[in-house]
Coordinates of C-alpha atoms and ligand atoms in Angstrom, one line a residue:
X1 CA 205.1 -209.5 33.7
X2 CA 204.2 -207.5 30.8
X3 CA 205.2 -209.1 27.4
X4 CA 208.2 -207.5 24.8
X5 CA 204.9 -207.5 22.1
X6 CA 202.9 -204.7 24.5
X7 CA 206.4 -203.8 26.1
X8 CA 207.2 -202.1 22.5
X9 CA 204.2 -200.0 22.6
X10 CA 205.2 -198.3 26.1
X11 CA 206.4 -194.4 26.6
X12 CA 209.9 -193.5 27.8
X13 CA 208.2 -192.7 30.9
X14 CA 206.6 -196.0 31.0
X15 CA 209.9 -197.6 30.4
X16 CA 211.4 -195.8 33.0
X17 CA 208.9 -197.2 35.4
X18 CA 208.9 -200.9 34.2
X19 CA 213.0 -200.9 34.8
X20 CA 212.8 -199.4 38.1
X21 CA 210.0 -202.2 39.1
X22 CA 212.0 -204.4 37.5
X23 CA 215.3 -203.7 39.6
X24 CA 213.0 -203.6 42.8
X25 CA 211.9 -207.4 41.9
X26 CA 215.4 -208.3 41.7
X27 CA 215.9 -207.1 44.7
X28 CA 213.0 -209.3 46.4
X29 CA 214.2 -212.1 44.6
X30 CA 217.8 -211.3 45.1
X31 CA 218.2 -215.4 46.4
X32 CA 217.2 -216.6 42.5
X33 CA 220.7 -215.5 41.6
X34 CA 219.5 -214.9 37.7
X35 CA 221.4 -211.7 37.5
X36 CA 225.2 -211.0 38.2
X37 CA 224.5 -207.6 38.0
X38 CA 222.1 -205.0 37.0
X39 CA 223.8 -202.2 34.2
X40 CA 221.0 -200.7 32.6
X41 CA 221.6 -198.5 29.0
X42 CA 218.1 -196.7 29.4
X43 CA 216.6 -196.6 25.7
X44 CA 214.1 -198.9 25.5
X45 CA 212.6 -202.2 26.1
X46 CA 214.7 -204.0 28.8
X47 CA 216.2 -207.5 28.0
X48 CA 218.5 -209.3 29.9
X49 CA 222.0 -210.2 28.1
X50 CA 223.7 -213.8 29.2
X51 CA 226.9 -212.9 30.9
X52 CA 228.6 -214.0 27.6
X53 CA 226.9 -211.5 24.9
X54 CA 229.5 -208.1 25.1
X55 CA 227.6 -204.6 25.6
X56 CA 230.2 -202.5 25.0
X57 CA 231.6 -200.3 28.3
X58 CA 230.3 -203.2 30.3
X59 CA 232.1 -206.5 32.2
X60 CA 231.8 -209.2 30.3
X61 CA 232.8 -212.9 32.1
X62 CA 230.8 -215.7 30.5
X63 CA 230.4 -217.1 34.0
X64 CA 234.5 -217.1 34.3
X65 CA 236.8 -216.0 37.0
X66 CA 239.7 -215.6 34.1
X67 CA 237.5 -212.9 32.6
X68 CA 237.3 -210.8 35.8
X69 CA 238.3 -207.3 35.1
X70 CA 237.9 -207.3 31.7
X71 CA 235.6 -204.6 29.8
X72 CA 233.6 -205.0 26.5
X73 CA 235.4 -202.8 24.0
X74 CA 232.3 -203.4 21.3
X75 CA 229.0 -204.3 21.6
X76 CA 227.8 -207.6 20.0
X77 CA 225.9 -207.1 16.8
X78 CA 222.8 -209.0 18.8
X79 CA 222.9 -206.1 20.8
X80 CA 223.5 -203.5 18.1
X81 CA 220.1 -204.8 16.7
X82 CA 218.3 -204.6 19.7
X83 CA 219.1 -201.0 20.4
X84 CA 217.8 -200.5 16.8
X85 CA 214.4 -201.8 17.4
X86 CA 213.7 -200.1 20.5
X87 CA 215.1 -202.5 23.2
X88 CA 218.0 -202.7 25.7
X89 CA 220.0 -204.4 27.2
X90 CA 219.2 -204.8 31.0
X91 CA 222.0 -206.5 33.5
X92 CA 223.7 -209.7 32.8
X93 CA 223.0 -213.0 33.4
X94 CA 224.2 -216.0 35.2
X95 CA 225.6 -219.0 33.0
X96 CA 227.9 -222.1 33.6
X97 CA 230.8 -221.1 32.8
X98 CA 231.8 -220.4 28.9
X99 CA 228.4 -221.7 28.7
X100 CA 229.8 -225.4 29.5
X101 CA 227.1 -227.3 31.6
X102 CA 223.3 -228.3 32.0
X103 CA 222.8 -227.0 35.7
X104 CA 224.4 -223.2 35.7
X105 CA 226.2 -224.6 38.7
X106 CA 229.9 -224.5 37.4
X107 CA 229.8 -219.7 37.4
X108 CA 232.1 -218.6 39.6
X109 CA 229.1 -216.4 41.1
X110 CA 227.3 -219.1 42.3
X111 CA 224.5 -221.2 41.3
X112 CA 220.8 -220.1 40.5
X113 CA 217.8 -221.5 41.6
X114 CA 215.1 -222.7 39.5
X115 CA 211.8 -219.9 40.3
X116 CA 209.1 -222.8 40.5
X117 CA 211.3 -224.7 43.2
X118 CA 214.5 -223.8 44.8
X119 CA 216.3 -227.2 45.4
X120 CA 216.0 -227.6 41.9
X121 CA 218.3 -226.2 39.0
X122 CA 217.2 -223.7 36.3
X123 CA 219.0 -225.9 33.8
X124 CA 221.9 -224.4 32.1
X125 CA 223.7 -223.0 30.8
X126 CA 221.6 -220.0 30.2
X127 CA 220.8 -220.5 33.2
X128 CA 219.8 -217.1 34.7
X129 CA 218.0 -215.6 31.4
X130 CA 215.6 -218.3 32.2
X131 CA 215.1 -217.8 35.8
X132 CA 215.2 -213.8 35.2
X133 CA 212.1 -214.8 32.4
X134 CA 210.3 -217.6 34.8
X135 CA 210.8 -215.5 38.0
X136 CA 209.3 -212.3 36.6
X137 CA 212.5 -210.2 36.5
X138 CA 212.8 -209.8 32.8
X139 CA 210.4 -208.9 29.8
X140 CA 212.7 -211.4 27.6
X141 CA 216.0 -212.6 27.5
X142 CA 219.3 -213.4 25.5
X143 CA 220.4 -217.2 25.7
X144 CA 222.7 -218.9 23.7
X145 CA 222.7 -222.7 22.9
X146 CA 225.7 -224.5 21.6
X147 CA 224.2 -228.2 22.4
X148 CA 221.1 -226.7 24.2
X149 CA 221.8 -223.9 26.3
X150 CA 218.7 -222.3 25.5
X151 CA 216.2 -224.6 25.3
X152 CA 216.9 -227.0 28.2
X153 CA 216.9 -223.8 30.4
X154 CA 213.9 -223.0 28.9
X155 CA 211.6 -226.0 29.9
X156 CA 213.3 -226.6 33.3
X157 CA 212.0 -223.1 34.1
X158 CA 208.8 -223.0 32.2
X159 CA 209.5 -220.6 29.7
X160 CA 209.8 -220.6 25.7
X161 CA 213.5 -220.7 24.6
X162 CA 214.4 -220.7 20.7
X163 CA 217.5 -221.6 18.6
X164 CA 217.9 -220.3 15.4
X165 CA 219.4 -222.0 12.5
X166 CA 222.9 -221.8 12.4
X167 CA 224.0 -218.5 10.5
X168 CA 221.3 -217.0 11.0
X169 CA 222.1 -214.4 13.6
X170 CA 225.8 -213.2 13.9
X171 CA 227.7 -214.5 16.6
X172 CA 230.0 -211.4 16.3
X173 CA 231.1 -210.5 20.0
X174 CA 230.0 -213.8 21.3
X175 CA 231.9 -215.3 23.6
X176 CA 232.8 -218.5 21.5
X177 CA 232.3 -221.8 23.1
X178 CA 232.3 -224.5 20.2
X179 CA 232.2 -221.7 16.9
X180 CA 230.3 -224.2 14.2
X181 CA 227.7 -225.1 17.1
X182 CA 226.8 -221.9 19.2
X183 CA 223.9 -219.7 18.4
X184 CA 222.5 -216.4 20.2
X185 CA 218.6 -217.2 20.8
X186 CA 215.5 -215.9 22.1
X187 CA 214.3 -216.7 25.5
X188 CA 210.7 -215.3 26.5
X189 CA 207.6 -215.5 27.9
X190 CA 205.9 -217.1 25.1
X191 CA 206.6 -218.1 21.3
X192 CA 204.7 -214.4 20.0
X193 CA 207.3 -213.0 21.5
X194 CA 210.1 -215.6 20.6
X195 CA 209.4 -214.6 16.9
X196 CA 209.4 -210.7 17.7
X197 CA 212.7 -211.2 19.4
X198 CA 214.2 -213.3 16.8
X199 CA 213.2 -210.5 14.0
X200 CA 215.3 -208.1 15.6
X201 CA 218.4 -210.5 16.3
X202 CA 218.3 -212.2 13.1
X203 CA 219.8 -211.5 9.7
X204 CA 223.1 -211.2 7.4
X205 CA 226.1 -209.7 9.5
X206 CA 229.3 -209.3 6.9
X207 CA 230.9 -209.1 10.6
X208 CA 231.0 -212.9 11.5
X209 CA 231.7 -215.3 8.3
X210 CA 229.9 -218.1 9.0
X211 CA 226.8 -215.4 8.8
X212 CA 224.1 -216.1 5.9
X213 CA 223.5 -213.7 3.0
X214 CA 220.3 -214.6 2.3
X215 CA 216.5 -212.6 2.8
X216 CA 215.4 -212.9 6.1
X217 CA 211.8 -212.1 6.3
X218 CA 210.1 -210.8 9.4
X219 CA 208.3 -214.0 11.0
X220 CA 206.2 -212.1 13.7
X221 CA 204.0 -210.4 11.3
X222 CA 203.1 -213.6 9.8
X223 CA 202.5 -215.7 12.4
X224 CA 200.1 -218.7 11.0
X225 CA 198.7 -220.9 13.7
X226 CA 195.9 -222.4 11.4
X227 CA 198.2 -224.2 8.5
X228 CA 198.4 -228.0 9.0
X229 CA 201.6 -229.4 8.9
X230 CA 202.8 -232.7 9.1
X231 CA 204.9 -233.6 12.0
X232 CA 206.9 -236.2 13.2
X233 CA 206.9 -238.2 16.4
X234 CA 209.6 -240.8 17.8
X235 CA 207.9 -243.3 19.4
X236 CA 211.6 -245.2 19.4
X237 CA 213.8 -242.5 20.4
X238 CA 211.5 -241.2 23.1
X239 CA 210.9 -244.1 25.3
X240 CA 214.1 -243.6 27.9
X241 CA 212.7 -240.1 28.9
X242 CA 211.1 -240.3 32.6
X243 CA 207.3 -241.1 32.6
X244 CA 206.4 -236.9 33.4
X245 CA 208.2 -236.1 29.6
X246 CA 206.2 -239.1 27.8
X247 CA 203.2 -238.0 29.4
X248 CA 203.8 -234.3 28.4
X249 CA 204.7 -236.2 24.7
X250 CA 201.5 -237.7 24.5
X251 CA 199.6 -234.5 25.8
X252 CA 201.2 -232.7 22.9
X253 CA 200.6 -234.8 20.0
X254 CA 196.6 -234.8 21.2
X255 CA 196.6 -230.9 21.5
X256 CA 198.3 -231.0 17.5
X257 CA 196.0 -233.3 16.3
X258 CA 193.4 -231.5 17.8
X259 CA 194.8 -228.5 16.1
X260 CA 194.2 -230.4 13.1
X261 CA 197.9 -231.5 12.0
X262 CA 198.3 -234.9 10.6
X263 CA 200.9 -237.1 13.1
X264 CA 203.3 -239.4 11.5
X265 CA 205.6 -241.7 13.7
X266 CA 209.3 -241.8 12.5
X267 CA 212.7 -242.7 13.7
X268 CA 216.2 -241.2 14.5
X269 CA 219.3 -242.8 14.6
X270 CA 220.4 -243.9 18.4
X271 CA 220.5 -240.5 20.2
X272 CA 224.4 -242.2 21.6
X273 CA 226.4 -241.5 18.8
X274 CA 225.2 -237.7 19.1
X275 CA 226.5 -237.9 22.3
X276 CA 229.9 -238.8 21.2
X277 CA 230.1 -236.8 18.4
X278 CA 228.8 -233.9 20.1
X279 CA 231.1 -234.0 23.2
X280 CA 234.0 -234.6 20.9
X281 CA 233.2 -232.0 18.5
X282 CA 232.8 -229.2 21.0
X283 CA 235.5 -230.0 23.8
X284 CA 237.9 -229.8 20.0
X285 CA 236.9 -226.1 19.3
X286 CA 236.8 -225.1 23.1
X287 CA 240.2 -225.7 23.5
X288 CA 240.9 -223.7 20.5
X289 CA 238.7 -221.0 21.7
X290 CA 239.5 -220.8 25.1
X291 CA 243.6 -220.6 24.0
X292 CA 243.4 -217.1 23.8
X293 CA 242.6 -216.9 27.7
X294 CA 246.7 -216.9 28.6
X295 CA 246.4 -213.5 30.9
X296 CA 248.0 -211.1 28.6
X297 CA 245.5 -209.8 26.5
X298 CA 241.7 -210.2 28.4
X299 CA 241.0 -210.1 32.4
X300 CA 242.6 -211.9 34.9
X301 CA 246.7 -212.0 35.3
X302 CA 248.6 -214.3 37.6
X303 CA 251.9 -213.0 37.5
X304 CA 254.8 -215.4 37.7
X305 CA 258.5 -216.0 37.6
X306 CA 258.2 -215.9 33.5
X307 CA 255.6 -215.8 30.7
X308 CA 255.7 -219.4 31.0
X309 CA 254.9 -219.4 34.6
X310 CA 252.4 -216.5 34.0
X311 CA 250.4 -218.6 31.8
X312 CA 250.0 -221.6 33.5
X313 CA 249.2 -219.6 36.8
X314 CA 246.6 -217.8 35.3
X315 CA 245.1 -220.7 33.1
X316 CA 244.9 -222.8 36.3
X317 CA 243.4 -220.1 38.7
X318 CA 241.0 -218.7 36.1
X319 CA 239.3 -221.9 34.9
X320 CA 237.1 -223.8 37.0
X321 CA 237.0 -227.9 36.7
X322 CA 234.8 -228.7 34.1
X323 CA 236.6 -226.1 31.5
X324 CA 239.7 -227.8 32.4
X325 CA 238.0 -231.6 31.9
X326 CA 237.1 -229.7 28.4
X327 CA 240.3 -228.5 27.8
X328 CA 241.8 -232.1 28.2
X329 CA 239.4 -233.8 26.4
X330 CA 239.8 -231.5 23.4
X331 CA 243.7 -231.4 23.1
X332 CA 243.6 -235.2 23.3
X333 CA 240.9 -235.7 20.6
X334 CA 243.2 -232.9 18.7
X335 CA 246.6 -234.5 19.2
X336 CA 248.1 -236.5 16.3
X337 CA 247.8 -240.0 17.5
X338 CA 244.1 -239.2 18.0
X339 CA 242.8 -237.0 15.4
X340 CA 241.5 -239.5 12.9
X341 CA 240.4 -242.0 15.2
X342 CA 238.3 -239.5 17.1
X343 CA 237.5 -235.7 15.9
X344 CA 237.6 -237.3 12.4
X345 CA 235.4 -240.1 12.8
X346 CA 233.1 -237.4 15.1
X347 CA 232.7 -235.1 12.0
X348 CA 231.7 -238.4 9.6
X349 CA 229.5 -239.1 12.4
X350 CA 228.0 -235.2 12.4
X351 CA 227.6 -235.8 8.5
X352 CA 225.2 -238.9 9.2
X353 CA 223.1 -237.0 11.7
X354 CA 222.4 -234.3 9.1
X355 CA 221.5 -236.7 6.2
X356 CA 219.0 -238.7 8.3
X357 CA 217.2 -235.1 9.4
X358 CA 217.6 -234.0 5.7
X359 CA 215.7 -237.6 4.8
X360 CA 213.3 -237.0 7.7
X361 CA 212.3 -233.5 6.7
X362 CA 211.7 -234.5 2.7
X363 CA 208.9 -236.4 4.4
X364 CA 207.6 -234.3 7.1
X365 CA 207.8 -230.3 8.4
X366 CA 208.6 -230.3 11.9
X367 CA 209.6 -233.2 14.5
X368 CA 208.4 -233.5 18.0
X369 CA 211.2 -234.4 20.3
X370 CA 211.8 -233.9 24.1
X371 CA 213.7 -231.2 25.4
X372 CA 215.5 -233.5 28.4
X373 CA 215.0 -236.8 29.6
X374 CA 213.4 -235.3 32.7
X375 CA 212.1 -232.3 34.6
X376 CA 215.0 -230.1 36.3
X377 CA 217.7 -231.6 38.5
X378 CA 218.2 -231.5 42.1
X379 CA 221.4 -229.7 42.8
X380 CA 224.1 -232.0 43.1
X381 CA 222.3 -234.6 40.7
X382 CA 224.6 -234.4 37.6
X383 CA 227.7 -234.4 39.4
X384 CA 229.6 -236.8 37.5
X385 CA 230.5 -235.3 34.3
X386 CA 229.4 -238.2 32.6
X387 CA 225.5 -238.4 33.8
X388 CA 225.6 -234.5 32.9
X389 CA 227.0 -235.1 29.3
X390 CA 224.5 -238.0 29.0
X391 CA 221.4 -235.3 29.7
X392 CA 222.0 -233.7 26.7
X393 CA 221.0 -236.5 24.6
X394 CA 217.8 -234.6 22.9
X395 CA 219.0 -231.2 22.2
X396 CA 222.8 -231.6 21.1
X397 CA 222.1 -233.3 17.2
X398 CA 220.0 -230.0 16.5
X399 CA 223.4 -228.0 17.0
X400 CA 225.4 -230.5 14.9
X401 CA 223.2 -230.5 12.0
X402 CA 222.9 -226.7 12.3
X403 CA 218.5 -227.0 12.8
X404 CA 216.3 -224.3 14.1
X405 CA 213.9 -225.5 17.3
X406 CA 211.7 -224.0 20.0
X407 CA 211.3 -225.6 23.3
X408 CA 208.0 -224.5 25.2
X409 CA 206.0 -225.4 27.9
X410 CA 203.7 -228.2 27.5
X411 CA 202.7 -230.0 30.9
X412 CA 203.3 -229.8 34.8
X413 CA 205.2 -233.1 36.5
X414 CA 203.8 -234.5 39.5
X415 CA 206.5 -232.9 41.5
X416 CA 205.3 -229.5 40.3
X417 CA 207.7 -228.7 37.7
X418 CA 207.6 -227.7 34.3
X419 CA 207.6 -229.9 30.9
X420 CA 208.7 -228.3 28.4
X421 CA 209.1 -230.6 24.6
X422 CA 210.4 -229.3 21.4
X423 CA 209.9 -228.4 18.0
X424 CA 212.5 -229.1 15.2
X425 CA 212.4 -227.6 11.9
X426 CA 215.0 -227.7 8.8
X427 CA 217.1 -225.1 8.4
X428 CA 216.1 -221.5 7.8
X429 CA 212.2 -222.7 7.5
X430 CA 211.8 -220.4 11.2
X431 CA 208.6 -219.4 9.8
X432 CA 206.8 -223.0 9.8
X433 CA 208.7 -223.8 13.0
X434 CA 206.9 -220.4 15.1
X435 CA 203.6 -221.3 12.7
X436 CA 203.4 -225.1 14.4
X437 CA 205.1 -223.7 17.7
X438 CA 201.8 -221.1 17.9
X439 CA 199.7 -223.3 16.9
X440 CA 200.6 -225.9 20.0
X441 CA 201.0 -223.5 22.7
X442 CA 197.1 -221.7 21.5
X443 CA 195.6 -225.6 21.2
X444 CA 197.2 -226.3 24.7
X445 CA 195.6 -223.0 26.2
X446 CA 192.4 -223.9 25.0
Ligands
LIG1 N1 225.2 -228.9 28.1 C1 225.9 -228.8 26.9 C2 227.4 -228.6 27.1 O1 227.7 -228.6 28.3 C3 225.3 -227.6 26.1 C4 225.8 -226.3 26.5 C5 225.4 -225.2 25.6 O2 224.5 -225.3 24.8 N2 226.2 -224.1 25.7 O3 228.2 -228.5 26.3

């Protein structure tokens, strides 16, 4: 598949022609299940939009049977920036629903399979931007990661998937999952065109409030793979991931000291407490979120005897089980009894994670961490909620202290599948994070 970076330089005509192969490829690969559909707004360089990024005039579901029926009425500002810079969006993707999962099994269209092996998940929940990318039915996608929805995804299928730091691109007309923890990010076929994609998305949007006001220079123009950095690994932390992902660990830090950065072995708090914190956290803004889903204002109505009636008809219908879990779990760690004991004590917890990153990154600039504690899931495999909540253990403290980080490709399992590790910077240092990303994914070519 042609990259976004030469994808920029093609004609209308050419354009034309690349969305019409594209839509024939979808076609072929119609069992993948990566799109939900395929709207097309023909301007420019397709990209594929997860199912919970609005594009105005177009259904909009974020995976979710409550949400059928219901039409865009604005287009995200993610999207507004795309049409700016000469892309567009192309079809929607599959996701878990309101991007709640690891697996993309919980949409209510079905699951997708993972392109290098079809037994297997494409990780989740941005699920189907990842297969769409891996499968060779998208020049680059739209994820967006609230505990890891991007880059998980991302190395289950092979591809690079990036998070941004939080504020830096606008969440306006996101469909909001946990609001201090989701970012929209770039999924693609490699970290050039991460950085391209994350120039046009990012930068101050006076639409969404939690949005930084601060100078947000172009990254792909200045794309360094030569600096040296210094760059953390976690010999402790690491040593529960499956033998494939400390193999992949050890292959990358010989490809960056090949590259010439100096290695320094560090330590993170135990990865449990961001469990905890994390689950807590976003099940407590997810029911807040998710309250405005009562069938009168978006989608889906189940009419009843009364409005109460009405509501809980439509709440119970619409959702699917793991929203509802969330939906419990969040009014309980709400309720009055409860608050202090859990959703305060989570946020202390959220403040430690931060200052031990803030201490590691006085000392170092980027850490190497695994992206999951193995290579994609059979279906089936995470279904106890727990065992799937557990999974998340190496992406989800990135979210809660609000870091930037690129998962790419680093190494192929026995089994065949992909390895993908990541990269974690501090906040709004994006430049050193696609500068050492680069500089891994050239060394590992080589
Ligand atoms: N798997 C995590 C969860 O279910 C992360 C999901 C995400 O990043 N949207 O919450």
């Amino acid at each position: 598949m042609i990259t976004l970076k030469e994808a920029l330089k093609l004609s209308p005509q050419e354009l034309d022609s690349l969305r019409e192969d594209l839509k024939e490829k979808i076609e072929e690969k119609n069992e993948v299940n990566a799109y939900i559909d395929v709207n097309v707004v023909a301007e420019g360089v397709p990209i594929a939009i997860k199912d919970n990024i609005q594009v105005k005039g177009w259904s909009v579901t974020s995976g979710s049977n409550i949400l059928h029926g219901y039409i865009a009425p604005y287009s995200a500002t993610v999207i507004e920036r795309l049409l700016e810079a000469g892309c567009s969006p192309f079809g929607r993707t599959n996701m878990d629903e309101f991007a709640m999962g690891s697996t993309t099994e919980s949409s209510c269209y079905g699951k997708t399979l993972n392109p290098h092996n079809h037994d297997c998940v494409p990780g989740g929940s941005s699920g189907g931007s990842a297969a769409a990318v891996a499968a060779g039915l998208a020049v680059a996608a739209l994820g967006s990661d609230t505990g890891g929805s991007i880059r998980q995804p991302a190395a289950f299928c092979g591809i690079v998937g990036m998070k941004p730091t939080y504020g830096r691109v606008s969440r306006y007309g996101l469909g909001a999952y946990a609001s201090s923890l989701d970012q929209i990010g770039p999924m693609t076929q490699n970290v050039e065109d991460a950085a391209i994609l994350y120039d046009i998305i990012s930068g101050y949007d006076p639409k969404d409030s939690t949005s930084i006001n601060m100078d947000t220079p172009k990254i792909s123009d200045r794309l360094d793979p030569d600096r040296k950095l210094t760059i953390a690994t976690l010999p402790e932390y690491i040593k529960d991931a499956s033998e494939d992902v400390r193999k992949a660990y050890d292959k990358a830090i010989g490809a960056l000291e090949a590259a010439g950065h100096t290695i320094v072995e560090k330590e993170l708090m135990d990865a449990k407490y961001d469990i905890s914190a994390y689950y807590i956290t976003a099940t407590a803004e997810a029911t807040t979120n998710l309250a405005r889903y009562d069938g009168i204002r978006y989608g889906n109505r189940k009419e009843g005897e009364n409005l109460k009636e009405l509501f809980v008809k439509t709440r119970s219908e619409g959702f699917g089980d793991e929203v509802k879990r969330r939906i419990l779990l969040g009014n309980f760690v709400l309720s009055s009894g409860y608050y202090d004991a859990y959703y305060v004590k989570a946020q202390k917890v959220r403040h430690l994670i931060k200052e031990e990153y803030d201490k590691l990154f006085s000392e170092v600039d980027l850490i190497l961490s695994p992206v999951a504690p193995r290579t994609a899931y059979e279906f089936g495999a995470l279904a106890d909620p727990l065992e799937m909540y557990l999974s998340d253990i190496y992406t989800i403290s990135v979210n809660l202290a609000g870091l930037p980080a690129i998962s790419l490709p680093v190494d192929t399992a026995d089994n065949g599948m992909p390895v993908g590790l990541q990269l974690i910077a501090k906040a709004f240092d994006e430049q050193t994070l696609f500068d050492g990303a680069l500089s891994l994914e050239t060394q590992l070519k080589s």
